[in-house]
């Protein structure tokens, strides 16, 4: 069996890593294609090193550009690559431009698509990721959904239950496989200035490309009575610099800005934090996996299970609401205890194994084909 994987950004590398391990363990053929959307060493190559992954055979090298340029270049390059490689299935993960382009290109070439982390919906079409999810899911053949609730989103869109598999989320596999290594080997502890801190990540386009929202978030951060460690995404750094806000944060003694971290260092940082403050999808899931309460800087989430199980709250982007939500958790022992003991809804860490077995079963039964 020959499996093609298309990925382009940091979270896709992390969440596909357990699937890649499984493909290698079973001696199947892998064609790994990086779109090059993330290209800085600490946004891309470092994850291949940390997760001991083979380097991609292809790097399309799209770099930073408009979504239209990125997507159209990926699609036309994938036409050449996929025609040449004759893979049995293309796997994509999540909701980035690589996912939309990978799923669409494979579908047009009549190659079956397996969507890992399918079915998530924020029901907010202003988010570029929501459109990517909808397009990828309308092009897919096999849907690997993290929870039953996510599967229901697909059933509601008319997708057959026969192609939906509840497998948990591969982020749990990645987290569990690497946490001990991170605790043992990460050197980041020598760099962190504080004993108690909130781990902050921020990068969503709807927050960092919206001046008003970004200003509100920064006002809240600057006035928070807690220490913060902030590995900063390059997208966010650029937006903050444009508004002359980067220096303002840097000058705040309770905030430590650091470069984007590799996976092991980030796992160490978040696992030792009192709280995760984030607008990231993956960090919401990791916080719950590592028993760290999460406050999400958004008005909705395509990961509602993190809220219903009690491990995450939506604080929006208004300064007062952010401060109120954080204080309510950190100043209230029973709230803190209950949030940090929320049951992880994303499985036990065997998602990749399940995903590989399902693909293999379809392949062995000669049932890995696109139906139109
Ligand atoms: C992308 C995804 C988002 C995902 C995120 C993960 C889409 C539409 N967005 O957002 O869903 O949550 O990745 O981190 O696919 N940049 C660098 N170096 C890099 C990469 C980016 O400096 O290695 C800067 C560039 O200025 C670039 C900006 O960050 O213009 C935004 O990068 P882009 O890949 O467009 O979007 P992300 O915000 O990373
Ligand atoms: N992450 C990392 N280093 C960092 C920040 C995040 O390794 O400095 C990891 C984190 O462990 C998570 C993933 O990046 O698995 C989430 O990616 P991101 O927040 O960029 O995107 P999203 O999940 O929102 O699509």
Short mmCIF file of C-alpha atoms and ligand atoms in Angstrom, two decimals:
data_model
loop_
_atom_site.label_atom_id
_atom_site.label_comp_id
_atom_site.label_asym_id
_atom_site.label_seq_id
_atom_site.Cartn_x
_atom_site.Cartn_y
_atom_site.Cartn_z
CA UNK A 1 0.00 0.00 0.00
CA UNK A 2 1.31 3.44 -0.92
CA UNK A 3 0.11 6.36 1.19
CA UNK A 4 0.55 10.02 0.29
CA UNK A 5 0.51 12.63 3.04
CA UNK A 6 0.15 16.34 2.31
CA UNK A 7 1.02 18.72 5.14
CA UNK A 8 2.16 22.32 5.41
CA UNK A 9 2.17 23.73 8.92
CA UNK A 10 3.39 23.05 12.46
CA UNK A 11 0.21 21.42 13.83
CA UNK A 12 -0.10 19.12 10.82
CA UNK A 13 3.44 17.82 11.30
CA UNK A 14 2.75 17.15 14.99
CA UNK A 15 -0.61 15.46 14.47
CA UNK A 16 0.47 13.44 11.43
CA UNK A 17 3.65 12.22 13.17
CA UNK A 18 1.91 9.26 14.90
CA UNK A 19 0.30 8.27 11.56
CA UNK A 20 3.67 8.45 9.81
CA UNK A 21 5.17 6.26 12.57
CA UNK A 22 2.40 3.72 12.02
CA UNK A 23 2.94 3.68 8.23
CA UNK A 24 6.67 3.05 8.78
CA UNK A 25 6.03 0.38 11.46
CA UNK A 26 3.84 -1.52 8.96
CA UNK A 27 6.37 -1.15 6.14
CA UNK A 28 3.90 0.60 3.87
CA UNK A 29 5.20 3.03 1.30
CA UNK A 30 5.02 6.70 2.27
CA UNK A 31 5.09 9.73 -0.03
CA UNK A 32 5.47 12.76 2.22
CA UNK A 33 4.69 16.11 0.61
CA UNK A 34 5.31 19.40 2.45
CA UNK A 35 3.65 22.44 0.93
CA UNK A 36 6.21 24.75 2.56
CA UNK A 37 3.56 27.04 4.09
CA UNK A 38 5.60 27.00 7.31
CA UNK A 39 9.28 27.27 6.47
CA UNK A 40 11.22 28.82 9.38
CA UNK A 41 13.32 26.15 11.07
CA UNK A 42 11.41 26.53 14.33
CA UNK A 43 8.04 26.33 12.55
CA UNK A 44 8.89 23.26 10.47
CA UNK A 45 12.24 21.39 10.43
CA UNK A 46 12.52 21.34 14.23
CA UNK A 47 9.38 19.19 14.40
CA UNK A 48 10.85 16.61 12.02
CA UNK A 49 13.87 16.43 14.34
CA UNK A 50 11.88 16.34 17.60
CA UNK A 51 9.45 13.74 16.29
CA UNK A 52 12.09 11.68 14.49
CA UNK A 53 10.27 11.91 11.16
CA UNK A 54 11.61 11.19 7.67
CA UNK A 55 12.16 14.38 5.70
CA UNK A 56 9.53 15.01 3.00
CA UNK A 57 10.35 13.67 -0.48
CA UNK A 58 8.72 16.80 -1.91
CA UNK A 59 8.64 20.38 -0.67
CA UNK A 60 6.45 22.59 -2.84
CA UNK A 61 7.96 25.67 -1.18
CA UNK A 62 4.92 27.95 -1.39
CA UNK A 63 6.12 30.10 1.55
CA UNK A 64 4.06 33.07 2.69
CA UNK A 65 1.60 34.40 0.17
CA UNK A 66 -2.08 35.06 -0.33
CA UNK A 67 -4.31 32.06 0.28
CA UNK A 68 -5.25 32.00 -3.42
CA UNK A 69 -1.61 31.86 -4.55
CA UNK A 70 -0.78 29.21 -1.94
CA UNK A 71 -3.77 27.01 -2.79
CA UNK A 72 -3.47 27.31 -6.57
CA UNK A 73 0.27 26.53 -6.56
CA UNK A 74 -0.21 23.53 -4.24
CA UNK A 75 -3.00 22.13 -6.42
CA UNK A 76 -1.05 22.38 -9.66
CA UNK A 77 2.16 20.94 -8.15
CA UNK A 78 0.19 18.12 -6.54
CA UNK A 79 -1.26 17.20 -9.92
CA UNK A 80 2.28 16.45 -11.16
CA UNK A 81 3.41 14.69 -7.96
CA UNK A 82 0.32 12.55 -7.41
CA UNK A 83 0.14 11.48 -11.08
CA UNK A 84 3.76 10.38 -10.90
CA UNK A 85 3.56 8.64 -7.51
CA UNK A 86 0.27 6.74 -8.04
CA UNK A 87 -0.58 6.60 -4.33
CA UNK A 88 -3.52 4.51 -3.11
CA UNK A 89 -4.80 7.21 -0.78
CA UNK A 90 -3.96 10.80 0.18
CA UNK A 91 -4.14 11.77 3.85
CA UNK A 92 -4.64 15.32 5.04
CA UNK A 93 -4.99 16.55 8.63
CA UNK A 94 -6.99 19.43 10.06
CA UNK A 95 -8.01 22.66 8.37
CA UNK A 96 -5.14 24.57 6.78
CA UNK A 97 -4.64 25.57 3.15
CA UNK A 98 -2.67 22.33 2.62
CA UNK A 99 -5.78 20.38 3.62
CA UNK A 100 -8.11 22.17 1.24
CA UNK A 101 -5.63 21.97 -1.65
CA UNK A 102 -4.55 18.38 -0.92
CA UNK A 103 -8.10 17.07 -0.65
CA UNK A 104 -9.29 18.92 -3.75
CA UNK A 105 -6.32 17.90 -5.92
CA UNK A 106 -6.60 14.24 -4.93
CA UNK A 107 -10.35 14.22 -5.45
CA UNK A 108 -9.99 15.70 -8.96
CA UNK A 109 -7.46 12.96 -9.74
CA UNK A 110 -9.95 10.38 -8.39
CA UNK A 111 -7.61 9.39 -5.58
CA UNK A 112 -9.37 8.59 -2.30
CA UNK A 113 -8.81 11.11 0.50
CA UNK A 114 -8.63 10.28 4.19
CA UNK A 115 -9.29 13.32 6.37
CA UNK A 116 -7.69 13.05 9.78
CA UNK A 117 -9.55 15.27 12.28
CA UNK A 118 -12.55 15.49 9.96
CA UNK A 119 -15.92 16.94 10.88
CA UNK A 120 -14.88 19.82 13.13
CA UNK A 121 -17.13 22.85 12.73
CA UNK A 122 -16.97 26.29 14.33
CA UNK A 123 -20.07 27.26 12.28
CA UNK A 124 -18.23 30.53 11.62
CA UNK A 125 -17.55 30.96 7.93
CA UNK A 126 -15.48 34.09 8.60
CA UNK A 127 -12.67 31.77 9.65
CA UNK A 128 -10.52 30.63 6.70
CA UNK A 129 -10.16 27.28 8.51
CA UNK A 130 -13.94 26.66 8.47
CA UNK A 131 -14.06 26.92 4.67
CA UNK A 132 -11.02 24.64 4.42
CA UNK A 133 -12.76 22.04 6.62
CA UNK A 134 -15.97 22.17 4.59
CA UNK A 135 -14.17 21.80 1.25
CA UNK A 136 -11.89 19.01 2.52
CA UNK A 137 -14.83 17.11 3.97
CA UNK A 138 -16.79 17.37 0.74
CA UNK A 139 -13.80 15.85 -1.13
CA UNK A 140 -13.02 13.01 1.30
CA UNK A 141 -13.68 9.28 1.19
CA UNK A 142 -12.74 8.26 4.73
CA UNK A 143 -13.44 10.51 7.71
CA UNK A 144 -11.42 10.03 10.89
CA UNK A 145 -13.31 12.04 13.47
CA UNK A 146 -11.99 12.70 16.98
CA UNK A 147 -15.31 12.30 18.82
CA UNK A 148 -18.88 11.09 18.28
CA UNK A 149 -20.13 14.69 18.40
CA UNK A 150 -17.83 15.59 15.50
CA UNK A 151 -19.18 12.63 13.53
CA UNK A 152 -22.70 14.00 14.00
CA UNK A 153 -21.67 17.20 12.20
CA UNK A 154 -20.86 15.07 9.16
CA UNK A 155 -24.06 13.00 9.40
CA UNK A 156 -25.98 16.30 9.47
CA UNK A 157 -24.27 17.23 6.19
CA UNK A 158 -25.46 14.01 4.55
CA UNK A 159 -22.22 12.02 4.77
CA UNK A 160 -22.76 8.28 5.12
CA UNK A 161 -22.08 6.74 8.53
CA UNK A 162 -20.23 3.97 6.67
CA UNK A 163 -17.34 6.30 5.90
CA UNK A 164 -17.11 7.96 9.34
CA UNK A 165 -14.76 6.46 11.97
CA UNK A 166 -14.46 7.77 15.53
CA UNK A 167 -10.75 7.39 16.24
CA UNK A 168 -9.92 10.02 18.86
CA UNK A 169 -7.35 12.68 18.03
CA UNK A 170 -3.76 11.87 17.09
CA UNK A 171 -2.67 14.84 19.21
CA UNK A 172 -3.15 12.56 22.24
CA UNK A 173 -0.82 9.97 20.67
CA UNK A 174 1.79 12.67 20.02
CA UNK A 175 1.45 14.14 23.48
CA UNK A 176 1.62 10.84 25.35
CA UNK A 177 4.54 9.52 23.31
CA UNK A 178 6.63 12.62 23.87
CA UNK A 179 5.81 14.05 27.27
CA UNK A 180 8.35 12.00 29.24
CA UNK A 181 11.06 12.78 26.74
CA UNK A 182 10.12 16.45 26.99
CA UNK A 183 10.23 16.43 30.80
CA UNK A 184 13.61 14.72 30.73
CA UNK A 185 15.38 16.46 27.86
CA UNK A 186 13.86 19.89 27.32
CA UNK A 187 16.30 22.68 28.08
CA UNK A 188 13.60 25.34 28.08
CA UNK A 189 13.27 25.17 31.87
CA UNK A 190 16.59 27.02 32.13
CA UNK A 191 15.16 29.84 30.03
CA UNK A 192 11.81 30.31 31.76
CA UNK A 193 12.01 33.29 34.12
CA UNK A 194 9.11 32.36 36.41
CA UNK A 195 8.15 29.49 38.70
CA UNK A 196 4.44 30.05 38.17
CA UNK A 197 3.26 31.16 34.78
CA UNK A 198 0.49 31.11 32.20
CA UNK A 199 1.55 29.63 28.84
CA UNK A 200 0.21 31.88 26.08
CA UNK A 201 -0.11 31.21 22.37
CA UNK A 202 -1.86 33.52 19.92
CA UNK A 203 -1.94 33.40 16.13
CA UNK A 204 -5.46 33.06 14.71
CA UNK A 205 -6.05 35.38 11.76
CA UNK A 206 -9.36 36.58 13.25
CA UNK A 207 -7.44 37.82 16.32
CA UNK A 208 -4.07 38.96 15.06
CA UNK A 209 -5.22 40.51 11.75
CA UNK A 210 -7.96 42.48 13.51
CA UNK A 211 -6.38 45.60 15.07
CA UNK A 212 -9.16 46.22 17.57
CA UNK A 213 -9.14 42.66 18.86
CA UNK A 214 -5.38 42.53 19.06
CA UNK A 215 -5.25 45.81 21.00
CA UNK A 216 -7.88 44.49 23.45
CA UNK A 217 -5.99 41.24 23.99
CA UNK A 218 -2.70 43.07 24.53
CA UNK A 219 -4.34 45.46 27.03
CA UNK A 220 -5.54 42.48 29.00
CA UNK A 221 -2.12 40.79 28.94
CA UNK A 222 -0.30 43.91 30.06
CA UNK A 223 -2.62 44.40 33.03
CA UNK A 224 -2.88 40.77 34.16
CA UNK A 225 -1.59 40.16 37.69
CA UNK A 226 0.02 36.86 36.60
CA UNK A 227 3.25 35.86 34.91
CA UNK A 228 3.04 34.87 31.27
CA UNK A 229 5.42 32.98 28.99
CA UNK A 230 4.64 33.70 25.36
CA UNK A 231 6.32 31.71 22.55
CA UNK A 232 5.35 34.03 19.75
CA UNK A 233 4.12 32.89 16.33
CA UNK A 234 5.81 34.85 13.48
CA UNK A 235 2.39 35.94 12.18
CA UNK A 236 1.61 37.53 15.57
CA UNK A 237 5.00 39.14 15.92
CA UNK A 238 4.50 40.88 12.57
CA UNK A 239 1.01 42.11 13.53
CA UNK A 240 2.22 43.40 16.92
CA UNK A 241 5.18 45.18 15.37
CA UNK A 242 2.91 46.85 12.84
CA UNK A 243 0.82 48.30 15.68
CA UNK A 244 3.89 49.18 17.79
CA UNK A 245 2.67 46.77 20.44
CA UNK A 246 5.54 44.29 20.44
CA UNK A 247 7.81 46.55 22.51
CA UNK A 248 4.99 47.33 24.90
CA UNK A 249 4.63 43.64 25.73
CA UNK A 250 8.36 43.07 25.86
CA UNK A 251 8.73 45.86 28.40
CA UNK A 252 6.16 44.28 30.74
CA UNK A 253 8.13 42.55 33.48
CA UNK A 254 5.55 39.82 34.03
CA UNK A 255 5.56 38.78 30.35
CA UNK A 256 8.38 36.77 28.80
CA UNK A 257 8.33 36.63 25.02
CA UNK A 258 10.31 33.74 23.55
CA UNK A 259 10.79 32.36 20.05
CA UNK A 260 8.37 29.69 18.77
CA UNK A 261 9.33 26.44 20.48
CA UNK A 262 10.00 22.97 19.12
CA UNK A 263 7.53 20.29 20.16
CA UNK A 264 9.42 18.89 23.15
CA UNK A 265 10.10 22.33 24.57
CA UNK A 266 6.50 23.35 24.07
CA UNK A 267 5.20 20.21 25.78
CA UNK A 268 7.46 21.00 28.71
CA UNK A 269 6.27 24.63 28.82
CA UNK A 270 2.56 23.84 28.74
CA UNK A 271 2.73 20.83 31.08
CA UNK A 272 4.36 22.99 33.79
CA UNK A 273 2.04 25.99 33.30
CA UNK A 274 -0.73 26.87 35.75
CA UNK A 275 -3.01 27.61 32.82
CA UNK A 276 -3.01 27.69 29.01
CA UNK A 277 -4.23 30.91 27.40
CA UNK A 278 -4.66 30.40 23.69
CA UNK A 279 -6.55 30.74 20.45
CA UNK A 280 -4.92 27.59 19.04
CA UNK A 281 -6.88 24.46 18.22
CA UNK A 282 -4.10 22.04 19.10
CA UNK A 283 -3.26 23.78 22.36
CA UNK A 284 -6.89 23.49 23.56
CA UNK A 285 -6.60 19.73 23.01
CA UNK A 286 -3.14 19.40 24.55
CA UNK A 287 -4.09 21.37 27.65
CA UNK A 288 -6.88 18.92 28.38
CA UNK A 289 -4.60 15.96 27.66
CA UNK A 290 -2.04 17.33 30.14
CA UNK A 291 -4.61 18.32 32.83
CA UNK A 292 -3.92 22.03 32.44
CA UNK A 293 -6.97 24.37 32.59
CA UNK A 294 -7.47 26.25 29.34
CA UNK A 295 -8.84 29.73 28.60
CA UNK A 296 -9.57 30.24 24.92
CA UNK A 297 -9.30 33.68 23.34
CA UNK A 298 -12.19 33.13 20.95
CA UNK A 299 -15.98 33.43 20.82
CA UNK A 300 -16.50 29.93 19.45
CA UNK A 301 -14.60 26.71 19.18
CA UNK A 302 -14.75 23.77 16.80
CA UNK A 303 -13.65 21.76 19.84
CA UNK A 304 -16.81 22.07 22.00
CA UNK A 305 -15.99 18.82 23.83
CA UNK A 306 -13.22 20.68 25.68
CA UNK A 307 -15.88 23.02 27.09
CA UNK A 308 -18.56 20.43 27.88
CA UNK A 309 -16.08 18.19 29.69
CA UNK A 310 -15.15 21.18 31.85
CA UNK A 311 -11.50 21.71 30.90
CA UNK A 312 -11.80 24.85 28.77
CA UNK A 313 -13.68 28.16 28.78
CA UNK A 314 -14.30 30.66 26.00
CA UNK A 315 -13.21 34.12 27.15
CA UNK A 316 -13.57 36.02 23.86
CA UNK A 317 -11.20 38.91 23.22
CA UNK A 318 -12.45 41.72 25.47
CA UNK A 319 -9.89 42.73 28.12
CA UNK A 320 -12.20 42.53 31.12
CA UNK A 321 -13.65 39.16 30.16
CA UNK A 322 -10.20 37.67 29.65
CA UNK A 323 -9.04 38.88 33.06
CA UNK A 324 -12.27 37.78 34.75
CA UNK A 325 -12.07 34.25 33.30
CA UNK A 326 -8.43 33.76 34.24
CA UNK A 327 -8.88 35.13 37.77
CA UNK A 328 -11.94 32.96 38.30
CA UNK A 329 -9.80 29.88 37.68
CA UNK A 330 -6.56 30.91 39.35
CA UNK A 331 -8.16 32.44 42.45
CA UNK A 332 -10.61 29.63 43.07
CA UNK A 333 -9.21 26.30 44.14
CA UNK A 334 -12.34 24.25 43.44
CA UNK A 335 -12.71 25.66 39.92
CA UNK A 336 -9.01 24.98 39.33
CA UNK A 337 -9.26 21.41 40.59
CA UNK A 338 -12.35 20.64 38.58
CA UNK A 339 -10.90 22.07 35.34
CA UNK A 340 -7.59 20.28 35.70
CA UNK A 341 -9.30 16.95 36.34
CA UNK A 342 -11.63 17.17 33.30
CA UNK A 343 -11.74 13.91 31.37
CA UNK A 344 -9.97 14.05 28.04
CA UNK A 345 -12.57 13.50 25.28
CA UNK A 346 -9.99 12.75 22.57
CA UNK A 347 -9.17 9.09 23.22
CA UNK A 348 -6.38 7.10 24.79
CA UNK A 349 -3.53 7.78 22.40
CA UNK A 350 -4.11 4.97 19.90
CA UNK A 351 -5.74 7.05 17.16
CA UNK A 352 -2.98 6.56 14.61
CA UNK A 353 -3.11 2.79 15.04
CA UNK A 354 -6.86 2.83 14.45
CA UNK A 355 -6.53 5.10 11.41
CA UNK A 356 -3.89 2.87 9.81
CA UNK A 357 -5.92 -0.33 10.45
CA UNK A 358 -9.05 1.18 8.88
CA UNK A 359 -7.12 2.24 5.76
CA UNK A 360 -5.45 -1.16 5.53
CA UNK A 361 -8.77 -2.97 5.84
CA UNK A 362 -10.25 -0.91 3.00
CA UNK A 363 -7.16 -1.57 0.89
CA UNK A 364 -7.19 -5.34 1.54
CA UNK A 365 -10.87 -5.55 0.67
CA UNK A 366 -10.17 -3.66 -2.55
CA UNK A 367 -12.48 -1.02 -1.25
CA UNK A 368 -10.16 1.97 -1.27
CA UNK A 369 -11.75 3.85 -4.09
CA UNK A 370 -13.56 7.04 -4.73
CA UNK A 371 -17.28 6.65 -5.39
CA UNK A 372 -19.10 9.17 -7.53
C1 LIG B 1 -1.67 28.73 9.43
C2 LIG B 1 -3.07 28.15 9.21
C3 LIG B 1 -3.81 28.09 10.53
C4 LIG B 1 -3.01 27.30 11.54
C5 LIG B 1 -1.60 27.87 11.65
C6 LIG B 1 -0.77 26.99 12.54
C7 LIG B 1 -4.23 28.57 7.08
C8 LIG B 1 -5.26 29.39 6.41
N1 LIG B 1 -3.85 28.99 8.30
O1 LIG B 1 -1.81 30.03 9.94
O2 LIG B 1 -5.07 27.45 10.34
O3 LIG B 1 -3.68 27.39 12.78
O4 LIG B 1 -0.98 27.90 10.36
O5 LIG B 1 0.32 27.68 13.09
O6 LIG B 1 -3.75 27.61 6.52
N2 LIG B 1 5.40 33.16 8.84
C9 LIG B 1 6.76 33.19 9.04
N3 LIG B 1 7.43 32.00 9.02
C10 LIG B 1 6.82 30.80 8.82
C11 LIG B 1 5.44 30.79 8.61
C12 LIG B 1 4.73 31.97 8.62
O7 LIG B 1 7.34 34.25 9.24
O8 LIG B 1 7.50 29.76 8.83
C13 LIG B 1 4.65 34.46 8.88
C14 LIG B 1 4.55 35.13 7.53
O9 LIG B 1 4.62 36.51 7.73
C15 LIG B 1 3.15 34.79 7.09
C16 LIG B 1 2.39 34.73 8.41
O10 LIG B 1 3.32 34.22 9.33
O11 LIG B 1 2.61 35.72 6.20
C17 LIG B 1 1.16 33.87 8.37
O12 LIG B 1 1.50 32.56 7.93
P1 LIG B 1 0.39 31.62 7.25
O13 LIG B 1 1.00 30.32 6.97
O14 LIG B 1 -0.29 32.33 6.15
O15 LIG B 1 -0.71 31.50 8.37
P2 LIG B 1 -0.61 31.07 9.88
O16 LIG B 1 -1.02 32.22 10.71
O17 LIG B 1 0.71 30.44 10.15
N1 LIG B 2 3.37 24.40 19.41
C1 LIG B 2 4.76 24.25 19.43
N2 LIG B 2 5.53 25.35 19.71
C2 LIG B 2 4.99 26.57 19.99
C3 LIG B 2 3.58 26.70 19.97
C4 LIG B 2 2.80 25.60 19.66
O1 LIG B 2 5.26 23.15 19.22
O2 LIG B 2 5.75 27.51 20.25
C5 LIG B 2 2.56 23.23 19.04
C6 LIG B 2 1.57 22.79 20.07
O3 LIG B 2 2.14 21.78 20.86
C7 LIG B 2 0.40 22.25 19.24
C8 LIG B 2 0.57 22.90 17.89
O4 LIG B 2 1.80 23.59 17.91
O5 LIG B 2 0.50 20.86 19.05
C9 LIG B 2 -0.54 23.85 17.63
O6 LIG B 2 -0.26 24.58 16.49
P1 LIG B 2 -0.81 26.04 16.25
O7 LIG B 2 -1.24 26.64 17.53
O8 LIG B 2 0.23 26.74 15.48
O9 LIG B 2 -2.03 25.79 15.25
P2 LIG B 2 -3.53 25.28 15.44
O10 LIG B 2 -3.55 24.08 16.29
O11 LIG B 2 -4.31 26.42 16.01
O12 LIG B 2 -3.97 25.02 14.04
#
